[in-house]
mmCIF file of C-alpha atoms and ligand atoms in Angstrom:
data_model
loop_
_atom_site.group_PDB
_atom_site.id
_atom_site.type_symbol
_atom_site.label_atom_id
_atom_site.label_comp_id
_atom_site.label_asym_id
_atom_site.label_seq_id
_atom_site.Cartn_x
_atom_site.Cartn_y
_atom_site.Cartn_z
ATOM 1 C CA MET J 25 -15.633 38.793 218.799
ATOM 2 C CA ASN J 26 -16.939 38.522 222.286
ATOM 3 C CA ILE J 27 -16.791 41.599 224.659
ATOM 4 C CA LYS J 28 -13.846 40.107 226.708
ATOM 5 C CA ASP J 29 -11.565 39.623 223.844
ATOM 6 C CA THR J 30 -12.385 42.939 222.589
ATOM 7 C CA LEU J 31 -11.314 44.247 225.901
ATOM 8 C CA LEU J 32 -8.345 42.111 226.064
ATOM 9 C CA GLN J 33 -7.200 43.400 222.680
ATOM 10 C CA ARG J 34 -7.791 47.030 223.785
ATOM 11 C CA SER J 35 -6.130 46.688 227.028
ATOM 12 C CA HIS J 36 -3.254 44.585 225.905
ATOM 13 C CA GLY J 37 -4.333 42.071 228.399
ATOM 14 C CA GLN J 38 -4.181 44.013 231.545
ATOM 15 C CA CYS J 39 -6.511 45.631 234.053
ATOM 16 C CA GLU J 40 -7.445 48.987 232.614
ATOM 17 C CA LEU J 41 -7.142 50.763 235.716
ATOM 18 C CA CYS J 42 -3.976 49.214 237.514
ATOM 19 C CA THR J 43 -2.480 47.143 234.952
ATOM 20 C CA ALA J 44 -2.690 43.917 236.826
ATOM 21 C CA LYS J 45 -2.386 40.972 234.489
ATOM 22 C CA THR J 46 -4.350 38.103 236.611
ATOM 23 C CA GLU J 47 -8.002 37.486 237.329
ATOM 24 C CA LEU J 48 -9.287 39.806 234.640
ATOM 25 C CA SER J 49 -12.864 40.265 233.901
ATOM 26 C CA VAL J 50 -15.477 42.368 232.175
ATOM 27 C CA TYR J 51 -17.100 44.964 234.284
ATOM 28 C CA GLU J 52 -20.091 46.596 232.915
ATOM 29 C CA ILE J 53 -20.292 50.263 233.788
ATOM 30 C CA PRO J 54 -23.556 50.989 235.779
ATOM 31 C CA PRO J 55 -25.999 52.043 234.695
ATOM 32 C CA ALA J 56 -25.389 49.310 232.172
ATOM 33 C CA THR J 57 -27.764 48.851 229.349
ATOM 34 C CA ASP J 58 -26.917 46.684 226.374
ATOM 35 C CA PRO J 59 -23.677 44.867 226.662
ATOM 36 C CA ASP J 60 -21.319 46.965 224.454
ATOM 37 C CA SER J 61 -17.577 46.827 225.155
ATOM 38 C CA ASP J 62 -17.491 50.776 224.937
ATOM 39 C CA LYS J 63 -19.508 50.571 228.019
ATOM 40 C CA CYS J 64 -17.120 48.031 229.709
ATOM 41 C CA VAL J 65 -13.761 47.977 231.318
ATOM 42 C CA LEU J 66 -11.538 44.978 231.774
ATOM 43 C CA LEU J 67 -10.505 44.973 235.591
ATOM 44 C CA CYS J 68 -8.422 42.743 237.805
ATOM 45 C CA ASP J 69 -10.299 41.065 240.799
ATOM 46 C CA SER J 70 -8.802 43.717 243.367
ATOM 47 C CA CYS J 71 -10.179 46.679 241.260
ATOM 48 C CA LYS J 72 -13.393 45.025 240.724
ATOM 49 C CA THR J 73 -14.361 44.021 244.244
ATOM 50 C CA GLN J 74 -13.321 47.673 245.516
ATOM 51 C CA ILE J 75 -15.496 49.306 243.018
ATOM 52 C CA GLU J 76 -18.283 46.992 243.676
ATOM 53 C CA LYS J 77 -17.755 47.688 247.310
ATOM 54 C CA THR J 78 -17.388 43.877 248.178
ATOM 55 C CA ALA J 79 -14.044 44.618 249.435
ATOM 56 C CA GLU J 80 -12.801 47.275 251.578
ATOM 57 C CA ILE J 81 -11.183 50.192 249.792
ATOM 58 C CA ASN J 82 -7.441 50.225 249.759
ATOM 59 C CA VAL J 83 -6.446 53.611 249.107
ATOM 60 C CA ASN J 84 -2.933 53.238 247.901
ATOM 61 C CA HIS J 85 -4.095 50.718 245.290
ATOM 62 C CA TRP J 86 -5.803 53.591 243.439
ATOM 63 C CA ARG J 87 -2.515 55.594 243.124
ATOM 64 C CA CYS J 88 -2.780 53.519 239.710
ATOM 65 C CA LEU J 89 -5.328 56.075 238.479
ATOM 66 C CA ASN J 90 -2.591 58.671 238.219
ATOM 67 C CA ASP J 91 -1.720 56.690 234.938
ATOM 68 C CA SER J 92 -4.954 55.177 233.968
ATOM 69 C CA MET J 93 -6.891 58.354 233.995
ATOM 70 C CA TRP J 94 -5.181 59.554 231.089
ATOM 71 C CA SER J 95 -6.451 56.532 228.984
ATOM 72 C CA GLN J 96 -8.058 57.663 225.642
ATOM 73 C CA THR J 97 -10.938 55.178 226.261
ATOM 74 C CA PRO J 98 -14.004 57.003 227.612
ATOM 75 C CA ALA J 99 -14.953 53.948 229.763
ATOM 76 C CA VAL J 100 -11.826 53.950 231.593
ATOM 77 C CA GLN J 101 -11.918 57.697 232.210
ATOM 78 C CA VAL J 102 -15.579 57.300 233.653
ATOM 79 C CA MET J 103 -14.032 54.798 236.115
ATOM 80 C CA ALA J 104 -11.094 56.778 237.006
ATOM 81 C CA TRP J 105 -13.365 59.866 237.668
ATOM 82 C CA ARG J 106 -15.699 57.920 239.741
ATOM 83 C CA MET J 107 -13.160 56.307 241.897
ATOM 84 C CA LEU J 108 -11.276 59.670 242.258
ATOM 85 C CA ASN J 109 -14.576 61.105 243.580
ATOM 86 C CA ARG J 110 -15.050 58.251 245.958
ATOM 87 C CA LEU J 111 -11.333 59.008 247.197
ATOM 88 C CA SER J 112 -11.610 62.936 246.950
ATOM 89 C CA THR J 113 -11.108 63.214 250.739
ATOM 90 C CA GLU J 114 -7.481 62.289 249.933
ATOM 91 C CA SER J 115 -5.544 65.287 248.825
ATOM 92 C CA TRP J 116 -3.761 63.509 245.921
ATOM 93 C CA ALA J 117 -6.990 62.281 244.543
ATOM 94 C CA GLN J 118 -8.608 65.736 244.657
ATOM 95 C CA ASP J 119 -5.657 66.779 242.894
ATOM 96 C CA LEU J 120 -5.995 64.240 240.202
ATOM 97 C CA LEU J 121 -9.645 64.776 239.715
ATOM 98 C CA ASP J 122 -8.928 68.605 239.336
ATOM 99 C CA MET J 123 -6.440 67.619 236.452
ATOM 100 C CA LEU J 124 -8.919 65.087 234.735
ATOM 101 C CA TYR J 125 -10.542 66.661 231.904
ATOM 102 C CA LEU J 126 -13.542 64.970 230.580
ATOM 103 C CA GLU J 127 -15.394 65.596 227.366
ATOM 104 C CA GLU J 128 -18.968 66.999 228.082
ATOM 105 C CA ASP J 129 -20.654 63.560 227.196
ATOM 106 C CA VAL J 130 -18.038 61.758 229.149
ATOM 107 C CA LYS J 131 -18.658 63.862 232.132
ATOM 108 C CA ALA J 132 -22.408 63.346 231.970
ATOM 109 C CA TRP J 133 -21.884 59.648 231.681
ATOM 110 C CA ALA J 134 -19.481 59.628 234.892
ATOM 111 C CA GLU J 135 -21.914 61.484 236.649
ATOM 112 C CA SER J 136 -24.917 59.529 235.928
ATOM 113 C CA GLU J 137 -23.940 56.688 238.270
ATOM 114 C CA VAL J 138 -27.095 55.288 239.950
ATOM 115 C CA ASP J 139 -26.487 55.613 243.778
ATOM 116 C CA ASP J 140 -26.714 51.822 244.986
ATOM 117 C CA ASP J 141 -26.037 53.275 248.419
ATOM 118 C CA THR J 142 -29.784 53.174 249.520
ATOM 119 C CA THR J 143 -30.735 54.029 253.053
ATOM 120 C CA PRO J 144 -31.017 50.916 254.973
ATOM 121 C CA THR J 145 -34.402 50.284 256.787
ATOM 122 C CA LEU J 146 -33.824 49.900 260.440
ATOM 123 C CA ASP J 147 -35.965 49.096 263.254
ATOM 124 C CA SER J 148 -36.443 51.517 266.482
ATOM 125 C CA ASN J 149 -33.295 49.972 267.817
ATOM 126 C CA GLY J 150 -31.340 50.651 264.573
ATOM 127 C CA ALA J 151 -31.315 46.712 263.625
ATOM 128 C CA LEU J 152 -31.312 46.127 259.894
ATOM 129 C CA LEU J 153 -34.583 45.080 258.587
ATOM 130 C CA SER J 154 -34.967 42.949 255.576
ATOM 131 C CA ALA J 155 -37.846 41.659 253.580
ATOM 132 C CA GLY J 156 -39.441 38.600 255.156
ATOM 133 C CA ASP J 157 -38.256 39.506 258.688
ATOM 134 C CA SER J 158 -40.580 39.265 261.606
ATOM 135 C CA VAL J 159 -41.271 42.573 263.924
ATOM 136 C CA THR J 160 -43.156 43.453 267.107
ATOM 137 C CA LEU J 161 -44.940 46.607 267.448
ATOM 138 C CA ILE J 162 -43.732 48.489 270.336
ATOM 139 C CA LYS J 163 -46.681 50.911 270.558
ATOM 140 C CA ASP J 164 -50.440 50.743 269.769
ATOM 141 C CA LEU J 165 -51.031 52.040 266.601
ATOM 142 C CA ASP J 166 -54.333 53.371 265.084
ATOM 143 C CA VAL J 167 -54.673 51.852 261.661
ATOM 144 C CA LYS J 168 -56.231 54.513 259.276
ATOM 145 C CA GLY J 169 -59.152 53.389 257.335
ATOM 146 C CA THR J 170 -59.492 49.989 259.234
ATOM 147 C CA GLY J 171 -61.183 51.071 262.414
ATOM 148 C CA PHE J 172 -58.987 48.799 264.711
ATOM 149 C CA THR J 173 -55.867 49.397 266.651
ATOM 150 C CA ALA J 174 -52.803 47.278 266.168
ATOM 151 C CA LYS J 175 -51.847 46.674 269.786
ATOM 152 C CA ARG J 176 -48.278 46.730 271.047
ATOM 153 C CA GLY J 177 -46.720 43.448 271.187
ATOM 154 C CA THR J 178 -48.440 42.358 268.104
ATOM 155 C CA ALA J 179 -46.135 40.255 265.954
ATOM 156 C CA VAL J 180 -46.170 41.136 262.178
ATOM 157 C CA ARG J 181 -44.547 38.189 260.097
ATOM 158 C CA ASN J 182 -43.064 38.406 256.755
ATOM 159 C CA ILE J 183 -42.719 42.118 256.295
ATOM 160 C CA SER J 184 -41.899 43.842 253.106
ATOM 161 C CA LEU J 185 -39.660 46.924 252.492
ATOM 162 C CA THR J 186 -40.732 49.935 250.755
ATOM 163 C CA SER J 187 -39.106 52.495 248.907
ATOM 164 C CA ASN J 188 -39.082 54.671 252.111
ATOM 165 C CA PRO J 189 -36.724 53.361 254.670
ATOM 166 C CA GLU J 190 -39.034 54.687 257.351
ATOM 167 C CA HIS J 191 -41.809 52.535 256.270
ATOM 168 C CA ILE J 192 -42.386 48.691 256.087
ATOM 169 C CA GLU J 193 -45.429 46.792 255.256
ATOM 170 C CA GLY J 194 -47.055 43.880 256.802
ATOM 171 C CA ARG J 195 -50.092 42.072 257.661
ATOM 172 C CA VAL J 196 -52.113 42.833 260.706
ATOM 173 C CA ASN J 197 -55.603 41.472 261.376
ATOM 174 C CA GLY J 198 -55.443 40.233 257.844
ATOM 175 C CA VAL J 199 -55.062 43.705 256.421
ATOM 176 C CA ARG J 200 -51.808 44.712 254.775
ATOM 177 C CA ILE J 201 -50.741 48.042 256.408
ATOM 178 C CA VAL J 202 -47.962 50.449 256.370
ATOM 179 C CA ILE J 203 -45.915 50.657 259.440
ATOM 180 C CA LEU J 204 -43.447 53.206 260.649
ATOM 181 C CA THR J 205 -40.044 51.370 261.343
ATOM 182 C CA LYS J 206 -39.674 53.653 264.698
ATOM 183 C CA TYR J 207 -42.588 51.791 266.194
ATOM 184 C CA VAL J 208 -41.261 48.215 265.515
ATOM 185 C CA LYS J 209 -38.744 46.126 266.968
ATOM 186 C CA LYS J 210 -37.310 43.030 265.187
ATOM 187 C CA SER J 211 -38.062 39.743 266.504
HETATM 188 ZN ZN1 ZN O 330 -6.859 46.386 238.726
#
């Protein structure tokens, strides 16, 4: 039996968070490793897009957690806990969160979410930079270890991002260098 069939059976054919019966699909709870129905929930499109942050959050939609958080399924408890946490500025959500008791291992799972809200890389004007963009230097930069100065106004094409949102990498005078984003402007 595939995962979706298992979940359809477990959930009696409805969204495991809001009980909607349409547009159901399997959601692998991040950080997902091996596909395993115990690590997945069956979600409707509305729940899924809000969880994945591709749709704006509709606070009232999540009143459904009032019921679904009492599910016996750990995967559902984890998603309820995470969503209540996201909504915890709402007093009703905070109240539910206070009532929601999770077994220790389930709690640890709930808290293990990898934060995908990585800080964006922005140029000196606050414009979003992406890999492959071109930027212009807004300041003369002494490039350590190369003995040249990258002049203000130099165009740097095809930049790459780094794990540090304040650093980008690009090629100047044929040398790949790290540049502070506060000294560049997106061109
Ligand atoms: Zn739903």
